[in-house]
Amino acid sequence: MLKPDIPFKHQHAAHCESGVMAQLLSHYGLPLSEAMAFGLSGALMFAYIPFVKLGGMPLIAYRRLPKAIIKGLQKNLGIKMELTTFSRPDLGTAALDRLLGKGQIVGLQSSVFWLPYFPEDMRFHFNAHNLIVYAKAGDEYLISDPVFENPVRCLSKDLEKARFVKGMLAPKGLLYYPVALPEEIDFNLIIPKIIKKTARAMLKTPVPIAGVRAIYALAKTIGRLETKDRRYARLFLGHVVRMQEEIGTGGAGFRFIYASFLQEAGDLLDDQSLKDSSLMMTSVGDQWREFALMIAKSIRRKKRQEIDFCGLQKKLESIAVAETQVYRKFTSS
Amino acid sequence: MPQDEVSTLTDTRKAIYAVGCDGRYEIVPSSGWEAEAEATLQAVDELARRAVEAYDRVAAGAAAPLYFHMFDRRMDIDLLSQASGIGRWRLKRHLKAEVFAKLPPKTVARYAEALGLKVDELKRLPAVRPDRA
């Protein structure tokens, strides 16, 4: 068991899983920014899977599957994590309390909908939200939820409900924490390797449901919405933006975090080419934001504009071109 | 760097990666972005619309209160089926008022648990029709 000798400190982050991992590792002795945690996990992705539906809408993701950041970091950095799930809620609660009693901080998977501290308008049924519990006071858990500016509190019965909902991506009470950290990490060696691998995964996918090809596929689908029912088209477009902005990062679907990672990596390795690619990635992120803004204007409840499906398709295709250029830079070097 | 003070976030702020004047990335708390709020409100409105529609159907006697509570908890048949572990086909039948009335308490309790409601709450329609302007 790792024994931190520093008091726990809450950190505000853009995304839950990378935020939790950065905090857990930093607390236990491996200082890591959120951007580094995200980049080093190799979890950057794009996926558009029309046949997997969430609330009637296709799966669109700007990162790999939940838990990919935890597992990617474990593999790429040589960290050993303890991940435990439970067959019964009471067992999960008992295990959490035991760990807290020993002074551990613990990462948890939970459902956003059942966490009362979330604003009403953000409570959707998303079961793979990550947070840290750092203490218990009476019947309340003290929670460091990285997407919140300040620590929050949650009643024991509410957290238990949120940890044990059933359904897609059911958390099954998952709790996790690092148990062993590597003595030394050779960033000079691993950073270029991870970046190259991430880029290759974006460029060379066998089927057009992942990587850059999936961005083209989504663009084509959006172009074809022209022929569909307008209400459905608006909901579809809103869904694209929501996946891009909300259940990801408060930016451009993880592209800004990745640019921040490239910048930090460039400084660490003193590598100008990485710093240049960070600028390219920032421009990609800006374009995703422009795309979101185009959509927002066409779905606006008041003063609604005509939807320019063709324009949206072209915009998305130009994003795919821009992303391809960044990834090519990595695979060719 | 958007600071649009959107209503969806209430008084919380979210962290956003932004490039400062020195070209360095930093994490900045943001009160939200209008484009994102638009998409969120669209989704929330759609969920609310379904709940109100369901309320009227149940009030008219065309479906069991379960039908309303499912949508009121921002679920649909797929989600409730997964959350309760009751198959879609069976669940669809249970949404009928006359079928629901005859369900064994054990089955009703599973729905109540999945929806986070007390059994007596699940069995009736709230007095006030939910509405969202």
Coordinates of C-alpha atoms in Angstrom, one line a residue:
Chain A
M1 CA 0.0 0.0 0.0
L2 CA 1.3 3.4 -0.9
K3 CA 1.5 5.9 1.9
P4 CA 1.2 9.6 0.9
D5 CA 2.5 12.0 3.4
I6 CA 0.8 15.1 2.0
P7 CA -2.7 16.3 2.7
F8 CA -5.1 15.8 -0.1
K9 CA -5.7 18.8 -2.4
H10 CA -8.7 19.2 -4.8
Q11 CA -7.8 20.1 -8.3
H12 CA -10.3 21.4 -10.9
A13 CA -10.1 19.5 -14.2
A14 CA -11.8 19.5 -17.6
H15 CA -12.5 15.8 -17.7
C16 CA -13.4 13.3 -15.0
E17 CA -11.3 10.3 -15.7
S18 CA -8.1 12.2 -16.6
G19 CA -8.7 14.5 -13.7
V20 CA -9.1 11.7 -11.2
M21 CA -6.0 9.8 -12.5
A22 CA -3.9 13.0 -12.4
Q23 CA -4.9 13.6 -8.8
L24 CA -4.6 10.1 -7.6
L25 CA -1.1 9.7 -9.1
S26 CA 0.0 13.1 -7.9
H27 CA -1.2 12.4 -4.4
Y28 CA 0.5 9.1 -4.2
G29 CA 3.9 10.4 -5.4
L30 CA 3.9 10.7 -9.2
P31 CA 3.1 14.4 -10.0
L32 CA 1.2 14.6 -13.3
S33 CA -1.0 17.3 -14.8
E34 CA -4.4 16.3 -16.2
A35 CA -3.2 17.0 -19.7
M36 CA -0.2 14.7 -19.2
A37 CA -2.4 12.0 -17.7
F38 CA -4.7 12.2 -20.7
G39 CA -2.0 12.3 -23.4
L40 CA 0.1 9.5 -21.8
S41 CA -2.9 7.2 -21.6
G42 CA -3.2 7.3 -25.3
A43 CA -7.0 7.7 -25.0
L44 CA -7.4 10.3 -27.6
M45 CA -9.8 9.0 -30.3
F46 CA -12.8 9.7 -32.4
A47 CA -15.6 7.2 -32.7
Y48 CA -19.0 7.3 -34.4
I49 CA -20.9 4.0 -34.1
P50 CA -24.3 4.4 -35.7
F51 CA -25.5 1.0 -34.5
V52 CA -24.8 1.6 -30.8
K53 CA -27.6 3.9 -29.5
L54 CA -27.7 5.9 -26.3
G55 CA -31.2 7.3 -25.7
G56 CA -32.1 6.8 -29.3
M57 CA -28.9 8.6 -30.6
P58 CA -25.8 7.0 -32.0
L59 CA -22.6 6.7 -30.0
I60 CA -20.2 9.6 -30.7
A61 CA -17.0 9.8 -28.6
Y62 CA -13.9 11.9 -28.8
R63 CA -11.9 9.5 -26.6
R64 CA -11.5 5.8 -26.0
L65 CA -14.0 3.9 -23.9
P66 CA -14.4 4.6 -20.2
K67 CA -11.5 3.2 -18.1
A68 CA -9.2 3.5 -21.1
I69 CA -7.3 6.3 -19.3
I70 CA -6.9 4.3 -16.2
K71 CA -5.7 1.2 -18.1
G72 CA -3.7 3.2 -20.6
L73 CA -1.7 4.9 -17.9
Q74 CA -1.2 1.6 -16.1
K75 CA 0.3 0.0 -19.2
N76 CA 2.2 3.0 -20.6
L77 CA 3.8 4.2 -17.3
G78 CA 4.2 0.8 -15.6
I79 CA 1.9 1.8 -12.7
K80 CA 0.0 -0.9 -10.8
M81 CA -3.6 -0.1 -10.0
E82 CA -6.0 -1.9 -7.8
L83 CA -9.4 -2.1 -9.5
T84 CA -12.2 -3.7 -7.6
T85 CA -15.9 -4.2 -8.4
F86 CA -18.6 -5.7 -6.1
S87 CA -21.5 -8.0 -6.4
R88 CA -23.5 -6.2 -3.7
P89 CA -23.8 -2.5 -2.7
D90 CA -23.2 -3.1 1.0
L91 CA -19.9 -4.8 0.2
G92 CA -18.9 -1.9 -2.0
T93 CA -19.7 0.6 0.7
A94 CA -17.9 -1.4 3.4
A95 CA -14.8 -1.6 1.2
L96 CA -14.8 2.1 0.5
D97 CA -15.2 2.9 4.2
R98 CA -12.4 0.6 5.1
L99 CA -10.0 2.3 2.7
L100 CA -11.0 5.7 3.9
G101 CA -10.4 4.6 7.4
K102 CA -6.8 3.8 6.5
G103 CA -6.4 7.3 5.1
Q104 CA -6.5 6.3 1.5
I105 CA -8.1 8.4 -1.2
V106 CA -10.1 6.3 -3.7
G107 CA -11.3 6.7 -7.3
L108 CA -14.8 5.7 -8.0
Q109 CA -17.0 5.1 -11.0
S110 CA -20.6 6.4 -10.7
S111 CA -23.7 7.5 -12.5
V112 CA -24.1 11.3 -13.1
F113 CA -27.9 11.1 -12.8
W114 CA -27.9 9.9 -9.2
L115 CA -25.4 12.4 -7.8
P116 CA -27.5 15.1 -6.2
Y117 CA -24.7 17.7 -6.2
F118 CA -24.9 17.9 -10.0
P119 CA -27.0 20.7 -11.4
E120 CA -30.4 19.5 -12.5
D121 CA -29.8 20.3 -16.2
M122 CA -26.6 18.1 -16.2
R123 CA -28.1 15.0 -14.7
F124 CA -28.2 12.6 -17.6
H125 CA -28.0 8.8 -17.4
F126 CA -24.3 8.5 -17.9
N127 CA -22.8 5.7 -15.8
A128 CA -19.1 6.2 -16.3
H129 CA -18.5 9.3 -14.3
N130 CA -15.3 9.3 -12.2
L131 CA -14.7 11.0 -8.9
I132 CA -12.4 10.8 -5.8
V133 CA -13.7 10.2 -2.3
Y134 CA -11.1 11.5 0.2
A135 CA -12.9 11.3 3.5
K136 CA -16.1 10.5 5.3
A137 CA -17.8 12.8 7.9
G138 CA -20.8 11.3 9.7
D139 CA -23.1 10.0 7.0
E140 CA -21.6 12.1 4.2
Y141 CA -18.7 11.5 1.9
L142 CA -16.3 14.3 1.1
I143 CA -15.8 14.2 -2.6
S144 CA -13.3 15.7 -5.0
D145 CA -15.2 15.7 -8.3
P146 CA -12.6 17.0 -10.7
V147 CA -15.1 18.7 -13.0
F148 CA -16.3 20.8 -10.0
E149 CA -14.4 23.9 -9.0
N150 CA -14.6 23.0 -5.3
P151 CA -15.0 19.8 -3.2
V152 CA -18.5 18.6 -2.7
R153 CA -20.4 16.3 -0.3
C154 CA -22.8 13.4 -0.9
L155 CA -24.9 11.4 1.4
S156 CA -23.8 7.8 1.9
K157 CA -27.1 6.3 0.5
D158 CA -26.9 8.6 -2.6
L159 CA -23.4 7.6 -3.5
E160 CA -24.2 4.0 -3.0
K161 CA -27.1 4.3 -5.5
A162 CA -24.8 6.1 -8.0
R163 CA -22.2 3.4 -7.7
F164 CA -24.6 0.5 -8.2
V165 CA -26.9 1.5 -11.0
K166 CA -27.4 -1.2 -13.6
G167 CA -27.3 -0.8 -17.4
M168 CA -24.9 0.3 -20.0
L169 CA -21.4 0.9 -18.6
A170 CA -22.7 -0.1 -15.1
P171 CA -20.1 0.8 -12.6
K172 CA -20.6 -2.3 -10.3
G173 CA -19.2 -0.2 -7.5
L174 CA -15.8 0.1 -9.2
L175 CA -13.2 1.6 -6.9
Y176 CA -9.5 2.1 -7.8
Y177 CA -6.3 3.4 -6.5
P178 CA -2.6 3.0 -7.3
V179 CA -0.7 0.3 -5.3
A180 CA 2.8 0.6 -6.9
L181 CA 4.5 3.4 -8.9
P182 CA 7.6 2.9 -11.1
E183 CA 10.9 4.0 -9.7
E184 CA 11.7 6.0 -12.8
I185 CA 10.0 6.9 -16.0
D186 CA 12.0 7.5 -19.1
F187 CA 9.8 10.2 -20.7
N188 CA 12.3 10.6 -23.6
L189 CA 11.6 7.1 -24.6
I190 CA 7.9 6.7 -23.9
I191 CA 6.4 10.0 -25.0
P192 CA 7.3 9.7 -28.7
K193 CA 6.2 6.1 -28.7
I194 CA 2.7 6.9 -27.2
I195 CA 2.1 9.8 -29.4
K196 CA 3.0 7.8 -32.5
K197 CA 0.7 5.0 -31.4
T198 CA -2.2 7.3 -30.8
A199 CA -1.7 9.0 -34.2
R200 CA -1.5 5.6 -35.9
A201 CA -4.8 4.5 -34.3
M202 CA -6.5 7.7 -35.6
L203 CA -5.2 7.2 -39.1
K204 CA -5.3 3.5 -39.7
T205 CA -8.6 2.0 -38.6
P206 CA -10.0 -1.0 -40.4
V207 CA -13.6 0.2 -40.2
P208 CA -15.0 3.7 -40.5
I209 CA -16.4 3.7 -37.0
A210 CA -13.2 4.9 -35.3
G211 CA -10.4 7.4 -36.1
V212 CA -10.4 10.0 -38.8
R213 CA -12.5 7.8 -41.1
A214 CA -15.3 8.0 -38.5
I215 CA -15.2 11.8 -38.7
Y216 CA -15.8 11.5 -42.5
A217 CA -18.6 9.0 -41.8
L218 CA -20.3 11.4 -39.4
A219 CA -19.9 14.3 -41.9
K220 CA -21.6 12.2 -44.5
T221 CA -24.5 11.3 -42.1
I222 CA -25.0 15.0 -41.3
G223 CA -25.1 15.9 -45.0
R224 CA -27.8 13.2 -45.4
L225 CA -29.9 14.7 -42.5
E226 CA -31.3 17.0 -45.2
T227 CA -33.7 14.3 -46.2
K228 CA -34.7 13.4 -42.6
D229 CA -37.4 14.8 -40.3
R230 CA -36.3 18.3 -39.0
R231 CA -37.0 17.6 -35.4
Y232 CA -34.8 14.5 -35.5
A233 CA -32.1 16.4 -37.4
R234 CA -32.0 19.0 -34.7
L235 CA -31.8 16.5 -31.9
F236 CA -29.1 14.6 -33.8
L237 CA -27.0 17.8 -34.2
G238 CA -27.5 18.8 -30.6
H239 CA -26.4 15.4 -29.6
V240 CA -23.1 15.8 -31.6
V241 CA -22.4 19.0 -29.7
R242 CA -23.3 17.6 -26.4
M243 CA -20.9 14.7 -26.8
Q244 CA -18.2 17.1 -28.0
E245 CA -18.5 19.7 -25.2
E246 CA -20.1 18.3 -22.2
I247 CA -19.5 14.6 -21.5
G248 CA -15.9 15.3 -22.5
T249 CA -14.0 18.4 -21.9
G250 CA -15.2 22.0 -21.6
G251 CA -13.4 22.5 -24.9
A252 CA -13.3 20.9 -28.2
G253 CA -13.8 17.3 -27.6
F254 CA -10.4 16.7 -25.9
R255 CA -8.4 18.4 -28.7
F256 CA -7.4 21.3 -26.4
I257 CA -6.3 19.0 -23.6
Y258 CA -4.2 17.1 -26.1
A259 CA -2.7 20.3 -27.4
S260 CA -1.8 21.2 -23.8
F261 CA -0.2 17.7 -23.4
L262 CA 1.8 18.2 -26.6
Q263 CA 3.0 21.6 -25.3
E264 CA 4.0 20.1 -22.0
A265 CA 5.7 17.2 -23.6
G266 CA 7.5 19.5 -26.0
D267 CA 8.9 21.5 -23.0
L268 CA 9.8 18.3 -21.1
L269 CA 11.8 16.8 -24.1
D270 CA 12.8 20.2 -25.4
D271 CA 11.4 19.2 -28.8
Q272 CA 10.3 22.0 -31.2
S273 CA 8.4 19.7 -33.4
L274 CA 6.1 18.7 -30.5
K275 CA 5.6 22.4 -29.7
D276 CA 4.7 23.0 -33.3
S277 CA 2.2 20.1 -33.4
S278 CA 0.6 21.6 -30.2
L279 CA -0.2 24.7 -32.2
M280 CA -1.7 22.6 -35.0
M281 CA -3.8 20.7 -32.5
T282 CA -5.0 24.0 -31.0
S283 CA -6.2 25.0 -34.5
V284 CA -8.0 21.7 -34.8
G285 CA -9.7 22.4 -31.5
D286 CA -10.7 25.8 -32.7
Q287 CA -12.3 24.3 -35.7
W288 CA -14.3 21.9 -33.6
R289 CA -15.6 24.8 -31.7
E290 CA -16.6 26.7 -34.8
F291 CA -18.4 23.6 -35.9
A292 CA -20.3 23.4 -32.6
L293 CA -21.2 27.1 -32.9
M294 CA -22.6 26.6 -36.4
I295 CA -24.8 23.8 -35.0
A296 CA -25.8 25.8 -31.9
K297 CA -27.1 28.6 -34.2
S298 CA -29.2 26.2 -36.2
I299 CA -30.8 24.5 -33.3
R300 CA -31.4 27.6 -31.2
R301 CA -34.8 27.6 -29.7
K302 CA -35.4 31.3 -30.4
K303 CA -34.6 32.9 -33.7
R304 CA -33.8 29.6 -35.3
Q305 CA -31.9 29.6 -38.6
E306 CA -32.2 27.3 -41.5
I307 CA -29.9 24.4 -41.2
D308 CA -27.1 24.3 -43.7
F309 CA -26.5 20.6 -43.7
C310 CA -24.1 20.8 -46.6
G311 CA -22.1 23.5 -44.9
L312 CA -21.9 21.4 -41.7
Q313 CA -20.7 18.4 -43.7
K314 CA -18.0 20.4 -45.4
K315 CA -16.9 22.0 -42.1
L316 CA -16.5 18.5 -40.5
E317 CA -14.6 17.2 -43.5
S318 CA -12.2 20.1 -43.3
I319 CA -11.7 19.2 -39.6
A320 CA -10.9 15.6 -40.6
V321 CA -8.3 16.9 -43.1
A322 CA -6.7 19.1 -40.4
E323 CA -6.6 16.3 -37.9
T324 CA -5.0 14.0 -40.5
Q325 CA -2.3 16.5 -41.0
V326 CA -1.4 16.6 -37.3
Y327 CA -1.3 12.8 -37.0
R328 CA 0.7 12.4 -40.2
K329 CA 3.3 14.6 -38.7
F330 CA 3.7 12.1 -35.9
T331 CA 3.7 8.9 -37.9
S332 CA 6.2 10.2 -40.4
S333 CA 8.8 11.4 -37.8
Chain B
M1 CA -12.5 31.9 -23.6
P2 CA -16.3 31.8 -23.1
Q3 CA -17.8 33.2 -19.9
D4 CA -21.5 33.1 -21.0
E5 CA -23.0 32.5 -17.5
V6 CA -25.2 29.7 -18.8
S7 CA -28.2 28.6 -16.7
T8 CA -27.4 24.9 -17.1
L9 CA -24.3 25.1 -14.9
T10 CA -26.2 27.0 -12.2
D11 CA -23.5 28.6 -10.0
T12 CA -20.8 26.0 -10.7
R13 CA -18.0 26.6 -13.2
K14 CA -16.2 24.2 -15.4
A15 CA -12.5 23.9 -16.2
I16 CA -11.5 24.9 -19.7
Y17 CA -8.2 24.7 -21.4
A18 CA -7.2 28.0 -22.8
V19 CA -4.1 29.6 -24.3
G20 CA -2.9 32.6 -22.4
C21 CA -1.2 35.7 -23.9
D22 CA 2.2 34.0 -23.4
G23 CA 1.0 31.1 -25.6
R24 CA 0.9 28.7 -22.6
Y25 CA -2.0 26.5 -21.9
E26 CA -3.7 26.9 -18.6
I27 CA -6.9 25.6 -17.0
V28 CA -9.4 28.4 -16.5
P29 CA -12.8 28.2 -14.7
S30 CA -15.5 29.1 -17.1
S31 CA -19.2 30.0 -16.4
G32 CA -20.0 28.1 -19.6
W33 CA -20.4 28.4 -23.3
E34 CA -23.6 29.4 -25.0
A35 CA -23.3 26.8 -27.8
E36 CA -23.0 24.1 -25.3
A37 CA -25.9 25.3 -23.2
E38 CA -28.0 25.4 -26.3
A39 CA -27.4 21.7 -26.9
T40 CA -27.9 20.8 -23.2
L41 CA -31.1 22.7 -23.0
Q42 CA -32.3 21.1 -26.2
A43 CA -31.8 17.6 -24.6
V44 CA -33.3 18.6 -21.3
D45 CA -36.3 20.1 -23.0
E46 CA -36.8 17.0 -25.1
L47 CA -36.7 14.9 -21.9
A48 CA -39.2 17.2 -20.2
R49 CA -41.5 17.2 -23.2
R50 CA -41.6 13.4 -23.1
A51 CA -42.4 13.5 -19.3
V52 CA -45.3 15.9 -19.8
E53 CA -46.7 13.9 -22.7
A54 CA -46.5 10.8 -20.6
Y55 CA -48.2 12.6 -17.7
D56 CA -51.2 13.4 -19.9
R57 CA -51.4 9.9 -21.2
V58 CA -51.4 8.4 -17.7
A59 CA -53.9 11.0 -16.5
A60 CA -56.2 10.0 -19.4
G61 CA -55.9 6.4 -18.2
A62 CA -54.0 5.2 -21.3
A63 CA -51.0 4.0 -19.3
A64 CA -49.8 3.1 -15.9
P65 CA -48.1 5.7 -13.7
L66 CA -44.9 3.7 -14.3
Y67 CA -44.9 5.2 -17.8
F68 CA -44.8 8.7 -16.5
H69 CA -42.1 8.0 -13.8
M70 CA -39.9 6.3 -16.4
F71 CA -39.7 9.5 -18.5
D72 CA -39.7 11.8 -15.4
R73 CA -36.5 10.0 -14.4
R74 CA -35.1 10.9 -17.8
M75 CA -35.2 7.3 -18.9
D76 CA -36.8 5.4 -21.8
I77 CA -37.8 1.8 -22.3
D78 CA -34.2 0.7 -23.0
L79 CA -32.7 2.5 -20.0
L80 CA -35.4 1.3 -17.5
S81 CA -35.1 -2.2 -18.9
Q82 CA -31.4 -2.2 -18.2
A83 CA -31.7 -0.5 -14.8
S84 CA -34.4 -2.8 -13.5
G85 CA -33.2 -6.0 -15.3
I86 CA -36.7 -6.6 -16.7
G87 CA -36.8 -7.4 -20.4
R88 CA -38.0 -4.8 -22.8
W89 CA -41.0 -6.9 -24.0
R90 CA -42.2 -7.5 -20.4
L91 CA -41.6 -3.9 -19.5
K92 CA -43.7 -2.7 -22.4
R93 CA -46.6 -4.8 -21.2
H94 CA -46.2 -3.5 -17.6
L95 CA -46.7 0.0 -18.8
K96 CA -50.4 -0.8 -19.4
A97 CA -52.5 0.3 -16.4
E98 CA -54.4 -2.9 -16.1
V99 CA -51.3 -5.1 -16.4
F100 CA -49.4 -3.0 -13.9
A101 CA -52.2 -3.1 -11.3
K102 CA -51.8 -6.9 -11.2
L103 CA -48.0 -7.1 -10.9
P104 CA -46.6 -9.0 -7.9
P105 CA -45.1 -6.6 -5.3
K106 CA -41.6 -8.0 -6.0
T107 CA -41.7 -6.8 -9.6
V108 CA -43.1 -3.4 -8.6
A109 CA -40.3 -3.1 -6.0
R110 CA -37.7 -3.7 -8.8
Y111 CA -39.1 -0.8 -10.7
A112 CA -39.3 1.4 -7.6
E113 CA -35.7 0.6 -6.8
A114 CA -34.5 1.3 -10.4
L115 CA -36.3 4.6 -10.4
G116 CA -35.3 5.6 -6.9
L117 CA -38.9 5.9 -5.8
K118 CA -41.0 4.5 -2.9
V119 CA -43.5 1.9 -4.0
D120 CA -46.5 4.1 -3.2
E121 CA -45.0 7.0 -5.2
L122 CA -44.5 4.7 -8.2
K123 CA -48.2 3.7 -8.1
R124 CA -49.6 7.2 -8.4
L125 CA -49.3 10.2 -10.6
P126 CA -48.0 13.4 -8.8
A127 CA -50.8 15.9 -8.2
V128 CA -49.0 18.6 -10.1
R129 CA -48.3 18.3 -13.8
P130 CA -44.6 18.9 -14.4
D131 CA -44.1 21.8 -16.8
R132 CA -41.1 23.5 -18.1
A133 CA -41.4 26.8 -19.9

